[in-house]
Amino acid sequence: MSKITFIDYQGNQTEVEATNGDSVMEAATQNDVPGIDADCGGACACATCHVYVDAEWMDKVGKPGDLEADMLEVADGVQDNSRLSCQISMSDDLDGLVVSTPESQY
Amino acid sequence: MGNTGNVVIIGASHAAAEAISTLRRAGWPGQITLIGDELELPYQRPPLSKAYFKGELEFAKLLLKNEAFYDKAQVNVLLGKRATKLDRQQQSVMLDNGESVFYSHLILATGTRARHLPVAGHDLPQIKVLRTRADVDDIKSALPQGGKLLIVGAGYIGLEVAASAIKNNIDVTVLEAQERVLSRVTGEHVSGFFQKRHAKEGVDIRLGASLQSFVNQGAKAYAKLGTGEDIPFDCAIVGIGVVPNVELAQDAGLACDNGILVDEYARTNDANIFAVGDCANHFSALYRNRIRLESVPNAVAQAKTAALFICGKPQPYNQLPWFWSDQYDIKLQTAGLLSGYDRSEIQGDPDEAKFTVSYYKQDKLIALDAINAPAEFMKAKKAIIEALSAN
């Protein structure tokens, strides 16, 4: 199990325990974390699980893949630290991860 | 019943999970009751024909919310129970075990069921449909390694299962009555692209096929075609479309016409009853037409709409319909509805497996298919909303 902290656009924090191998999106939806819609359920088809990765975690989380980068290119409110949370797989390395959610998903 | 009311949701799937989440977040103070005829808590259905079929995802990973969520939201969860009758005067739902549940607000999320195939032998035990987790488990146990799967209907489900099964070394034949695959949901370019790819992967697709009957002979079952050919199979899946589950609503006198009729707040013609998702037929302000959609995003957004209305925070539903399908390494994303298009335009190269097809009606962009082109899909969603909202 690894811990993830979600911070919504108003600064409210939610901590959840994620099973390693689950995506950050799955951990969020299963625990009903606000700010992540995940309309497509993790198929990388909708860009409604957009998160901002905390600066300290950027290196460990890494860059988006090609498909994901294409989606992010046209999503709203994209920053350098934007990722689709369905494409981030949890592991011991990411224990303690901090991400923020946008005010609304595309 | 508590004096603050009870929102009863019939149908335990995507819409139900979203409705519960939104009700509690928007401050619903009363009870919530969830009634579902399957044994599982709400789970993701799209992977049933894909990752779950292939055995890449265990069932627990499909649950939309964990068990703790329903405890925390204080939901009275009634699984494995079927609603048999609505009494709108008493505001109660009768269950198949004889119990009744009273509601202040009722959300019908009854979904659809597989369309019946009216040919002789349709009731052979080898002939299945794919709607639920139990269906997939049953299908998989009927298919030995190297077994023969027959799929009737080349729609999304049929083709997704074909792609999943052939990767698991199952021999796959697809029968399609029309002259091309996906004929109900896409244009000729995209149909042609998928036909080629399935053929290349070894799927035997029979277009314009005329299925006469199913028969059992010895250890195998056979599909008899109009051409005189017999196709053997261990298991057949019928995927020729769905029909909305409207009987509960209809028998209670709610207005139905290809689905339960609802307005932009998901309200039926009974002020206390809402209908959402695949079973509901709503007026789309964008397409200026009544539509019934078979899609997860629609179910989720309509559920949210109904829940917000119940909480006194109405927000009209007016989303652009969109769909997706994963087959092999191909991602098809469709923005909008192409029904009634008079011109289509292809951009990119199908041979490169990356292209889009734009569909126009009177020079107005009404829909777009994106093959492995997610950025174009995202842009098209915005462009179509603009085009439809103009004038």
Short mmCIF file of C-alpha atoms in Angstrom, two decimals:
data_model
loop_
_atom_site.label_atom_id
_atom_site.label_comp_id
_atom_site.label_asym_id
_atom_site.label_seq_id
_atom_site.Cartn_x
_atom_site.Cartn_y
_atom_site.Cartn_z
CA MET A 1 0.00 0.00 0.00
CA SER A 2 1.17 3.52 -0.76
CA LYS A 3 -0.21 6.85 0.35
CA ILE A 4 -1.46 9.56 -2.02
CA THR A 5 -2.53 13.05 -1.01
CA PHE A 6 -5.00 14.84 -3.28
CA ILE A 7 -5.36 18.60 -2.93
CA ASP A 8 -8.44 20.14 -4.54
CA TYR A 9 -8.54 23.62 -6.09
CA GLN A 10 -9.70 25.12 -2.78
CA GLY A 11 -6.80 23.56 -0.90
CA ASN A 12 -8.75 20.74 0.80
CA GLN A 13 -6.63 17.63 1.28
CA THR A 14 -7.74 14.01 0.99
CA GLU A 15 -5.39 11.16 1.83
CA VAL A 16 -5.98 7.70 0.44
CA GLU A 17 -4.19 4.36 0.61
CA ALA A 18 -3.56 2.93 -2.85
CA THR A 19 -2.72 -0.65 -3.72
CA ASN A 20 0.52 -0.88 -5.66
CA GLY A 21 -0.25 -1.42 -9.33
CA ASP A 22 -3.44 0.63 -9.15
CA SER A 23 -3.45 3.90 -11.01
CA VAL A 24 -3.72 7.21 -9.18
CA MET A 25 -7.10 7.63 -10.89
CA GLU A 26 -8.35 4.27 -9.57
CA ALA A 27 -7.30 5.16 -6.05
CA ALA A 28 -9.16 8.46 -6.39
CA THR A 29 -12.41 7.12 -7.82
CA GLN A 30 -12.62 4.06 -5.56
CA ASN A 31 -12.27 6.35 -2.56
CA ASP A 32 -14.57 9.01 -4.03
CA VAL A 33 -11.95 11.76 -4.08
CA PRO A 34 -13.52 14.94 -5.49
CA GLY A 35 -12.11 16.62 -8.61
CA ILE A 36 -11.45 13.49 -10.69
CA ASP A 37 -14.21 12.48 -13.08
CA ALA A 38 -12.54 9.63 -14.99
CA ASP A 39 -15.42 9.28 -17.42
CA CYS A 40 -13.74 6.56 -19.46
CA GLY A 41 -12.63 4.50 -16.48
CA GLY A 42 -8.94 4.62 -17.29
CA ALA A 43 -8.81 3.97 -21.02
CA CYS A 44 -6.89 7.22 -21.66
CA ALA A 45 -9.84 8.32 -23.79
CA CYS A 46 -11.27 11.38 -22.12
CA ALA A 47 -8.76 13.53 -20.18
CA THR A 48 -11.14 13.92 -17.22
CA CYS A 49 -8.64 12.63 -14.65
CA HIS A 50 -6.19 15.48 -15.14
CA VAL A 51 -3.93 16.21 -12.14
CA TYR A 52 -0.98 18.47 -11.34
CA VAL A 53 1.93 16.55 -9.89
CA ASP A 54 3.65 18.20 -6.93
CA ALA A 55 7.05 19.62 -7.94
CA GLU A 56 8.97 17.29 -5.59
CA TRP A 57 7.44 14.23 -7.26
CA MET A 58 7.87 15.21 -10.88
CA ASP A 59 11.04 13.22 -11.51
CA LYS A 60 9.72 10.03 -9.94
CA VAL A 61 6.35 10.22 -11.70
CA GLY A 62 7.95 10.94 -15.05
CA LYS A 63 6.70 12.31 -18.33
CA PRO A 64 3.47 11.36 -20.12
CA GLY A 65 3.51 8.78 -22.91
CA ASP A 66 2.74 9.78 -26.52
CA LEU A 67 -1.02 9.20 -26.44
CA GLU A 68 -1.36 10.92 -23.10
CA ALA A 69 0.80 13.86 -24.23
CA ASP A 70 -1.48 14.27 -27.26
CA MET A 71 -4.55 14.41 -25.04
CA LEU A 72 -2.93 16.87 -22.65
CA GLU A 73 -1.92 19.09 -25.54
CA VAL A 74 -5.53 20.14 -25.95
CA ALA A 75 -6.95 19.75 -22.43
CA ASP A 76 -7.83 22.89 -20.47
CA GLY A 77 -5.49 24.41 -17.88
CA VAL A 78 -2.48 22.26 -18.76
CA GLN A 79 0.83 23.03 -17.03
CA ASP A 80 4.30 21.50 -17.19
CA ASN A 81 3.38 19.20 -14.31
CA SER A 82 0.10 17.99 -15.83
CA ARG A 83 -0.57 14.25 -16.07
CA LEU A 84 -3.59 12.05 -16.64
CA SER A 85 -3.87 10.18 -13.37
CA CYS A 86 -5.12 6.98 -15.06
CA GLN A 87 -1.65 6.66 -16.56
CA ILE A 88 0.30 6.89 -13.29
CA SER A 89 0.75 3.48 -11.70
CA MET A 90 1.34 3.38 -7.94
CA SER A 91 4.40 1.70 -6.48
CA ASP A 92 6.54 1.91 -3.34
CA ASP A 93 8.58 4.58 -5.13
CA LEU A 94 5.53 6.82 -5.20
CA ASP A 95 4.52 6.28 -1.55
CA GLY A 96 3.59 9.74 -0.26
CA LEU A 97 2.76 11.19 -3.69
CA VAL A 98 1.06 14.59 -3.70
CA VAL A 99 -1.12 15.75 -6.60
CA SER A 100 -3.57 18.62 -7.07
CA THR A 101 -6.82 18.50 -8.98
CA PRO A 102 -8.11 21.28 -11.25
CA GLU A 103 -11.31 23.19 -10.54
CA SER A 104 -13.09 21.33 -13.32
CA GLN A 105 -12.19 18.51 -15.68
CA TYR A 106 -12.42 19.14 -19.42
CA MET B 1 -38.82 6.02 5.99
CA GLY B 2 -37.06 8.91 7.64
CA ASN B 3 -38.77 12.26 7.57
CA THR B 4 -36.03 13.66 5.33
CA GLY B 5 -36.82 11.26 2.51
CA ASN B 6 -35.29 8.32 0.72
CA VAL B 7 -33.72 8.45 -2.72
CA VAL B 8 -34.14 4.99 -4.21
CA ILE B 9 -31.96 4.05 -7.17
CA ILE B 10 -32.95 1.04 -9.28
CA GLY B 11 -29.99 -0.33 -11.21
CA ALA B 12 -26.54 -0.72 -9.66
CA SER B 13 -24.07 0.42 -12.29
CA HIS B 14 -22.15 3.53 -13.41
CA ALA B 15 -25.10 5.90 -12.96
CA ALA B 16 -25.86 4.63 -9.46
CA ALA B 17 -22.30 5.09 -8.19
CA GLU B 18 -22.23 8.64 -9.54
CA ALA B 19 -25.69 9.50 -8.20
CA ILE B 20 -24.73 8.38 -4.68
CA SER B 21 -21.47 10.31 -4.78
CA THR B 22 -23.18 13.49 -6.03
CA LEU B 23 -26.13 13.21 -3.62
CA ARG B 24 -23.86 13.10 -0.58
CA ARG B 25 -21.49 15.75 -1.90
CA ALA B 26 -24.41 18.08 -2.64
CA GLY B 27 -25.69 17.56 0.88
CA TRP B 28 -28.61 15.12 0.56
CA PRO B 29 -29.57 14.60 4.22
CA GLY B 30 -31.93 11.65 3.87
CA GLN B 31 -31.63 7.98 3.15
CA ILE B 32 -30.29 6.44 -0.04
CA THR B 33 -31.29 2.95 -1.15
CA LEU B 34 -29.60 1.10 -3.98
CA ILE B 35 -31.40 -1.82 -5.63
CA GLY B 36 -29.53 -4.06 -8.10
CA ASP B 37 -30.37 -7.43 -9.59
CA GLU B 38 -26.73 -8.50 -9.85
CA LEU B 39 -24.77 -9.61 -6.79
CA GLU B 40 -21.91 -7.12 -7.20
CA LEU B 41 -21.53 -3.52 -6.15
CA PRO B 42 -21.45 -1.15 -9.16
CA TYR B 43 -18.55 -1.98 -11.46
CA GLN B 44 -17.08 -0.74 -14.73
CA ARG B 45 -18.71 -2.39 -17.72
CA PRO B 46 -16.51 -1.27 -20.64
CA PRO B 47 -13.60 -3.56 -19.64
CA LEU B 48 -15.88 -6.62 -19.69
CA SER B 49 -15.29 -7.08 -23.42
CA LYS B 50 -11.64 -5.99 -23.19
CA ALA B 51 -9.19 -6.29 -20.29
CA TYR B 52 -11.50 -8.40 -18.10
CA PHE B 53 -12.27 -10.76 -20.98
CA LYS B 54 -8.56 -11.16 -21.69
CA GLY B 55 -7.92 -11.92 -18.03
CA GLU B 56 -5.70 -8.87 -17.57
CA LEU B 57 -7.88 -7.33 -14.85
CA GLU B 58 -9.26 -9.10 -11.82
CA PHE B 59 -12.83 -8.31 -10.88
CA ALA B 60 -11.97 -6.33 -7.74
CA LYS B 61 -10.25 -3.76 -9.95
CA LEU B 62 -13.49 -3.12 -11.81
CA LEU B 63 -15.42 -1.84 -8.77
CA LEU B 64 -16.30 1.81 -9.33
CA LYS B 65 -16.16 2.63 -5.60
CA ASN B 66 -14.86 0.53 -2.76
CA GLU B 67 -17.14 -1.00 -0.15
CA ALA B 68 -16.22 1.62 2.42
CA PHE B 69 -17.67 4.31 0.17
CA TYR B 70 -21.18 2.85 0.46
CA ASP B 71 -20.84 2.52 4.25
CA LYS B 72 -19.63 6.07 4.58
CA ALA B 73 -22.42 7.36 2.35
CA GLN B 74 -24.83 5.30 4.49
CA VAL B 75 -26.41 3.60 1.53
CA ASN B 76 -28.91 0.84 2.11
CA VAL B 77 -27.55 -1.61 -0.47
CA LEU B 78 -29.98 -4.25 -1.72
CA LEU B 79 -28.17 -6.51 -4.19
CA GLY B 80 -29.44 -9.62 -5.93
CA LYS B 81 -32.93 -8.18 -5.82
CA ARG B 82 -35.11 -7.21 -8.73
CA ALA B 83 -37.67 -4.42 -8.67
CA THR B 84 -40.92 -5.85 -10.02
CA LYS B 85 -43.43 -3.02 -9.72
CA LEU B 86 -43.72 0.69 -9.02
CA ASP B 87 -46.64 2.10 -7.09
CA ARG B 88 -46.61 5.83 -7.79
CA GLN B 89 -49.53 6.57 -5.46
CA GLN B 90 -47.85 4.89 -2.50
CA GLN B 91 -44.39 5.94 -3.74
CA SER B 92 -43.08 2.44 -3.30
CA VAL B 93 -41.05 -0.12 -5.21
CA MET B 94 -41.97 -3.80 -4.92
CA LEU B 95 -39.10 -6.29 -4.92
CA ASP B 96 -39.06 -9.88 -6.11
CA ASN B 97 -38.78 -11.11 -2.51
CA GLY B 98 -42.10 -9.48 -1.63
CA GLU B 99 -40.60 -6.51 0.24
CA SER B 100 -41.47 -2.92 -0.63
CA VAL B 101 -39.24 0.13 -0.37
CA PHE B 102 -40.72 3.60 -0.01
CA TYR B 103 -39.19 6.52 -1.87
CA SER B 104 -39.37 10.27 -1.79
CA HIS B 105 -37.38 10.37 -5.02
CA LEU B 106 -36.79 7.50 -7.41
CA ILE B 107 -33.97 7.24 -9.95
CA LEU B 108 -34.50 4.64 -12.66
CA ALA B 109 -31.13 3.46 -13.96
CA THR B 110 -32.34 0.17 -15.35
CA GLY B 111 -30.11 0.15 -18.43
CA THR B 112 -30.64 -2.12 -21.38
CA ARG B 113 -30.68 -5.79 -22.21
CA ALA B 114 -29.42 -7.65 -25.26
CA ARG B 115 -31.74 -7.72 -28.23
CA HIS B 116 -33.22 -11.14 -28.86
CA LEU B 117 -32.15 -13.04 -31.98
CA PRO B 118 -35.27 -14.54 -33.54
CA VAL B 119 -33.86 -17.69 -35.16
CA ALA B 120 -34.45 -21.38 -34.47
CA GLY B 121 -32.11 -22.77 -31.84
CA HIS B 122 -31.48 -19.38 -30.18
CA ASP B 123 -32.01 -21.00 -26.80
CA LEU B 124 -29.20 -23.57 -27.05
CA PRO B 125 -27.04 -23.46 -23.92
CA GLN B 126 -23.94 -22.46 -25.93
CA ILE B 127 -25.57 -19.21 -27.03
CA LYS B 128 -24.88 -16.27 -24.70
CA VAL B 129 -25.04 -12.54 -24.38
CA LEU B 130 -22.41 -10.27 -22.84
CA ARG B 131 -23.88 -7.71 -20.45
CA THR B 132 -22.50 -8.59 -17.02
CA ARG B 133 -19.47 -9.90 -15.22
CA ALA B 134 -21.31 -13.20 -14.73
CA ASP B 135 -21.90 -13.40 -18.50
CA VAL B 136 -18.17 -13.04 -19.20
CA ASP B 137 -17.22 -15.67 -16.61
CA ASP B 138 -19.78 -18.00 -18.16
CA ILE B 139 -18.53 -17.36 -21.71
CA LYS B 140 -14.93 -17.92 -20.71
CA SER B 141 -15.69 -21.18 -18.98
CA ALA B 142 -17.45 -22.36 -22.17
CA LEU B 143 -14.35 -21.65 -24.30
CA PRO B 144 -11.50 -24.14 -24.11
CA GLN B 145 -7.99 -23.13 -25.25
CA GLY B 146 -8.11 -23.01 -29.05
CA GLY B 147 -11.91 -23.22 -28.87
CA LYS B 148 -14.27 -21.75 -31.43
CA LEU B 149 -16.17 -18.56 -30.69
CA LEU B 150 -18.95 -17.36 -32.94
CA ILE B 151 -20.00 -13.74 -32.65
CA VAL B 152 -23.30 -12.62 -34.13
CA GLY B 153 -23.22 -8.89 -34.85
CA ALA B 154 -20.21 -6.72 -35.69
CA GLY B 155 -20.96 -3.83 -33.36
CA TYR B 156 -18.68 -2.43 -30.65
CA ILE B 157 -19.16 -5.38 -28.29
CA GLY B 158 -18.82 -8.02 -30.97
CA LEU B 159 -15.63 -6.56 -32.39
CA GLU B 160 -14.08 -5.83 -29.00
CA VAL B 161 -14.67 -9.41 -27.92
CA ALA B 162 -13.30 -10.64 -31.25
CA ALA B 163 -10.08 -8.67 -30.67
CA SER B 164 -9.79 -9.90 -27.07
CA ALA B 165 -10.56 -13.55 -27.86
CA ILE B 166 -8.18 -13.90 -30.80
CA LYS B 167 -5.36 -12.60 -28.58
CA ASN B 168 -6.23 -15.45 -26.20
CA ASN B 169 -5.84 -18.00 -29.03
CA ILE B 170 -9.53 -18.50 -29.55
CA ASP B 171 -10.73 -19.12 -33.08
CA VAL B 172 -13.18 -16.29 -33.92
CA THR B 173 -15.87 -15.98 -36.59
CA VAL B 174 -18.07 -12.90 -36.79
CA LEU B 175 -21.41 -12.92 -38.63
CA GLU B 176 -22.76 -9.56 -39.70
CA ALA B 177 -26.02 -9.14 -41.62
CA GLN B 178 -25.01 -5.72 -43.01
CA GLU B 179 -22.42 -5.21 -45.73
CA ARG B 180 -19.94 -3.61 -43.31
CA VAL B 181 -18.97 -3.74 -39.63
CA LEU B 182 -20.06 -1.03 -37.15
CA SER B 183 -22.62 0.13 -39.70
CA ARG B 184 -24.89 1.61 -37.02
CA VAL B 185 -22.22 3.79 -35.43
CA THR B 186 -19.70 4.87 -38.05
CA GLY B 187 -19.11 5.60 -41.73
CA GLU B 188 -17.52 3.50 -44.46
CA HIS B 189 -13.90 4.59 -43.97
CA VAL B 190 -13.80 3.48 -40.35
CA SER B 191 -15.73 0.28 -41.06
CA GLY B 192 -13.28 -0.61 -43.81
CA PHE B 193 -10.32 0.09 -41.56
CA PHE B 194 -11.59 -2.22 -38.80
CA GLN B 195 -12.54 -4.98 -41.25
CA LYS B 196 -9.00 -5.00 -42.63
CA ARG B 197 -7.40 -5.05 -39.22
CA HIS B 198 -9.57 -7.87 -37.88
CA ALA B 199 -8.90 -9.92 -41.00
CA LYS B 200 -5.15 -9.34 -40.58
CA GLU B 201 -5.36 -10.57 -36.98
CA GLY B 202 -7.09 -13.74 -38.15
CA VAL B 203 -10.73 -12.99 -37.34
CA ASP B 204 -13.06 -14.50 -39.94
CA ILE B 205 -15.61 -11.77 -40.65
CA ARG B 206 -18.62 -12.72 -42.76
CA LEU B 207 -20.44 -9.66 -44.08
CA GLY B 208 -23.95 -9.83 -45.50
CA ALA B 209 -24.31 -13.12 -43.64
CA SER B 210 -27.74 -14.65 -43.41
CA LEU B 211 -28.01 -16.74 -40.25
CA GLN B 212 -30.78 -19.31 -40.54
CA SER B 213 -30.60 -21.31 -37.32
CA PHE B 214 -28.46 -22.91 -34.63
CA VAL B 215 -28.33 -26.66 -34.17
CA ASN B 216 -26.59 -29.06 -31.80
CA GLN B 217 -24.87 -32.01 -33.48
CA GLY B 218 -22.69 -34.28 -31.39
CA ALA B 219 -20.21 -32.35 -29.27
CA LYS B 220 -20.45 -29.13 -31.27
CA ALA B 221 -23.09 -26.58 -32.05
CA TYR B 222 -23.39 -25.17 -35.56
CA ALA B 223 -24.69 -21.97 -37.10
CA LYS B 224 -26.46 -22.68 -40.36
CA LEU B 225 -26.08 -19.96 -42.99
CA GLY B 226 -28.27 -19.15 -45.95
CA THR B 227 -25.41 -20.22 -48.24
CA GLY B 228 -25.71 -23.76 -46.92
CA GLU B 229 -22.51 -23.50 -44.90
CA ASP B 230 -22.40 -24.76 -41.29
CA ILE B 231 -20.08 -22.96 -38.89
CA PRO B 232 -19.15 -24.95 -35.76
CA PHE B 233 -18.71 -23.27 -32.39
CA ASP B 234 -18.17 -23.99 -28.71
CA CYS B 235 -19.79 -20.76 -27.67
CA ALA B 236 -21.71 -18.02 -29.49
CA ILE B 237 -22.25 -14.45 -28.36
CA VAL B 238 -25.22 -12.54 -29.72
CA GLY B 239 -24.42 -8.83 -29.91
CA ILE B 240 -27.03 -7.37 -32.24
CA GLY B 241 -27.93 -4.33 -30.19
CA VAL B 242 -29.87 -3.70 -27.01
CA VAL B 243 -33.35 -2.71 -25.92
CA PRO B 244 -33.96 -0.32 -23.03
CA ASN B 245 -35.45 -1.75 -19.83
CA VAL B 246 -38.57 0.40 -19.64
CA GLU B 247 -41.16 -2.13 -18.42
CA LEU B 248 -41.17 -0.95 -14.77
CA ALA B 249 -41.71 2.62 -15.93
CA GLN B 250 -44.20 1.76 -18.64
CA ASP B 251 -46.34 -0.42 -16.38
CA ALA B 252 -46.47 2.46 -13.92
CA GLY B 253 -47.75 4.80 -16.63
CA LEU B 254 -44.58 6.80 -17.19
CA ALA B 255 -44.15 8.15 -20.72
CA CYS B 256 -41.82 5.98 -22.80
CA ASP B 257 -40.75 6.03 -26.44
CA ASN B 258 -37.49 4.23 -27.18
CA GLY B 259 -36.56 4.72 -23.53
CA ILE B 260 -38.12 6.51 -20.59
CA LEU B 261 -38.81 10.09 -21.63
CA VAL B 262 -37.00 12.69 -19.54
CA ASP B 263 -36.30 16.41 -19.71
CA GLU B 264 -32.97 18.20 -19.38
CA TYR B 265 -33.04 17.58 -15.60
CA ALA B 266 -33.56 13.82 -16.10
CA ARG B 267 -37.16 14.16 -14.86
CA THR B 268 -39.86 11.83 -16.11
CA ASN B 269 -43.50 12.93 -16.27
CA ASP B 270 -43.76 12.07 -12.54
CA ALA B 271 -42.18 14.86 -10.49
CA ASN B 272 -40.62 12.38 -8.04
CA ILE B 273 -39.19 9.99 -10.62
CA PHE B 274 -36.02 10.44 -12.67
CA ALA B 275 -34.51 8.23 -15.36
CA VAL B 276 -30.84 8.24 -16.36
CA GLY B 277 -28.38 6.49 -18.63
CA ASP B 278 -29.07 3.89 -21.33
CA CYS B 279 -32.75 3.48 -20.36
CA ALA B 280 -33.54 7.20 -20.65
CA ASN B 281 -34.47 9.19 -23.72
CA HIS B 282 -33.74 12.88 -23.35
CA PHE B 283 -34.10 15.98 -25.47
CA SER B 284 -30.69 17.09 -26.68
CA ALA B 285 -30.60 20.87 -27.03
CA LEU B 286 -27.46 20.47 -29.16
CA TYR B 287 -29.01 18.11 -31.70
CA ARG B 288 -32.55 19.51 -31.21
CA ASN B 289 -33.80 16.00 -31.08
CA ARG B 290 -34.79 13.31 -28.61
CA ILE B 291 -31.95 10.83 -28.17
CA ARG B 292 -31.25 7.69 -26.18
CA LEU B 293 -27.55 7.07 -25.68
CA GLU B 294 -25.72 3.87 -24.82
CA SER B 295 -22.64 5.31 -23.19
CA VAL B 296 -20.93 5.56 -19.82
CA PRO B 297 -20.24 9.32 -19.99
CA ASN B 298 -23.94 9.95 -20.64
CA ALA B 299 -25.02 7.70 -17.76
CA VAL B 300 -22.63 9.40 -15.36
CA ALA B 301 -23.54 12.95 -16.39
CA GLN B 302 -27.28 12.29 -16.28
CA ALA B 303 -26.97 10.68 -12.87
CA LYS B 304 -25.19 13.78 -11.64
CA THR B 305 -27.96 15.94 -13.17
CA ALA B 306 -30.72 13.99 -11.38
CA ALA B 307 -28.86 14.02 -8.05
CA LEU B 308 -28.22 17.77 -8.20
CA PHE B 309 -31.86 18.41 -9.01
CA ILE B 310 -32.96 16.34 -6.03
CA CYS B 311 -30.61 18.37 -3.84
CA GLY B 312 -32.15 21.61 -5.09
CA LYS B 313 -29.14 22.58 -7.19
CA PRO B 314 -30.47 22.09 -10.73
CA GLN B 315 -28.06 22.16 -13.65
CA PRO B 316 -29.47 21.24 -17.06
CA TYR B 317 -27.84 18.35 -18.88
CA ASN B 318 -26.47 19.34 -22.25
CA GLN B 319 -23.36 17.29 -23.02
CA LEU B 320 -22.02 16.34 -26.39
CA PRO B 321 -22.38 12.56 -26.76
CA TRP B 322 -19.08 10.72 -27.12
CA PHE B 323 -17.95 7.13 -27.32
CA TRP B 324 -14.82 5.08 -27.44
CA SER B 325 -13.73 1.59 -28.34
CA ASP B 326 -10.40 -0.20 -27.84
CA GLN B 327 -9.54 -3.05 -30.21
CA TYR B 328 -5.98 -4.38 -30.44
CA ASP B 329 -3.79 -1.28 -30.16
CA ILE B 330 -6.41 0.89 -31.85
CA LYS B 331 -8.26 3.58 -29.98
CA LEU B 332 -11.43 4.76 -31.67
CA GLN B 333 -12.96 7.89 -30.18
CA THR B 334 -16.16 9.34 -31.55
CA ALA B 335 -17.32 12.86 -30.76
CA GLY B 336 -20.95 13.65 -31.53
CA LEU B 337 -23.64 11.73 -33.42
CA LEU B 338 -23.21 11.18 -37.14
CA SER B 339 -26.84 10.32 -37.86
CA GLY B 340 -28.05 12.25 -40.91
CA TYR B 341 -24.63 13.30 -42.22
CA ASP B 342 -24.47 14.18 -45.92
CA ARG B 343 -20.72 14.45 -46.39
CA SER B 344 -17.63 12.96 -44.76
CA GLU B 345 -14.01 13.92 -45.02
CA ILE B 346 -11.00 11.79 -44.16
CA GLN B 347 -7.75 13.30 -42.84
CA GLY B 348 -4.60 11.27 -42.30
CA ASP B 349 -3.75 7.80 -43.52
CA PRO B 350 -5.69 4.66 -42.56
CA ASP B 351 -2.63 2.59 -43.54
CA GLU B 352 -0.71 4.36 -40.79
CA ALA B 353 -3.55 3.55 -38.35
CA LYS B 354 -3.86 7.23 -37.46
CA PHE B 355 -6.62 9.25 -39.07
CA THR B 356 -9.87 11.10 -38.52
CA VAL B 357 -13.16 11.23 -40.36
CA SER B 358 -15.29 14.37 -40.03
CA TYR B 359 -19.03 14.12 -40.65
CA TYR B 360 -20.96 17.12 -41.91
CA LYS B 361 -24.64 17.90 -42.30
CA GLN B 362 -25.31 20.92 -44.48
CA ASP B 363 -21.68 21.91 -44.08
CA LYS B 364 -21.97 21.87 -40.30
CA LEU B 365 -19.58 19.56 -38.42
CA ILE B 366 -21.81 17.14 -36.46
CA ALA B 367 -19.44 14.30 -35.56
CA LEU B 368 -15.87 13.04 -35.83
CA ASP B 369 -14.24 9.64 -35.59
CA ALA B 370 -10.64 9.70 -34.38
CA ILE B 371 -8.46 6.63 -34.87
CA ASN B 372 -5.42 6.85 -32.59
CA ALA B 373 -5.79 10.62 -32.75
CA PRO B 374 -6.86 11.77 -29.28
CA ALA B 375 -5.86 15.39 -29.70
CA GLU B 376 -8.05 15.71 -32.79
CA PHE B 377 -10.88 14.09 -30.83
CA MET B 378 -10.54 16.59 -28.01
CA LYS B 379 -10.48 19.53 -30.43
CA ALA B 380 -13.48 18.17 -32.32
CA LYS B 381 -15.56 17.96 -29.14
CA LYS B 382 -15.21 21.72 -28.76
CA ALA B 383 -15.67 22.43 -32.49
CA ILE B 384 -18.83 20.34 -32.75
CA ILE B 385 -20.42 22.01 -29.71
CA GLU B 386 -19.66 25.38 -31.32
CA ALA B 387 -21.03 24.31 -34.71
CA LEU B 388 -24.22 22.89 -33.19
CA SER B 389 -24.76 25.88 -30.92
CA ALA B 390 -24.41 28.40 -33.78
CA ASN B 391 -27.35 30.07 -35.54
#
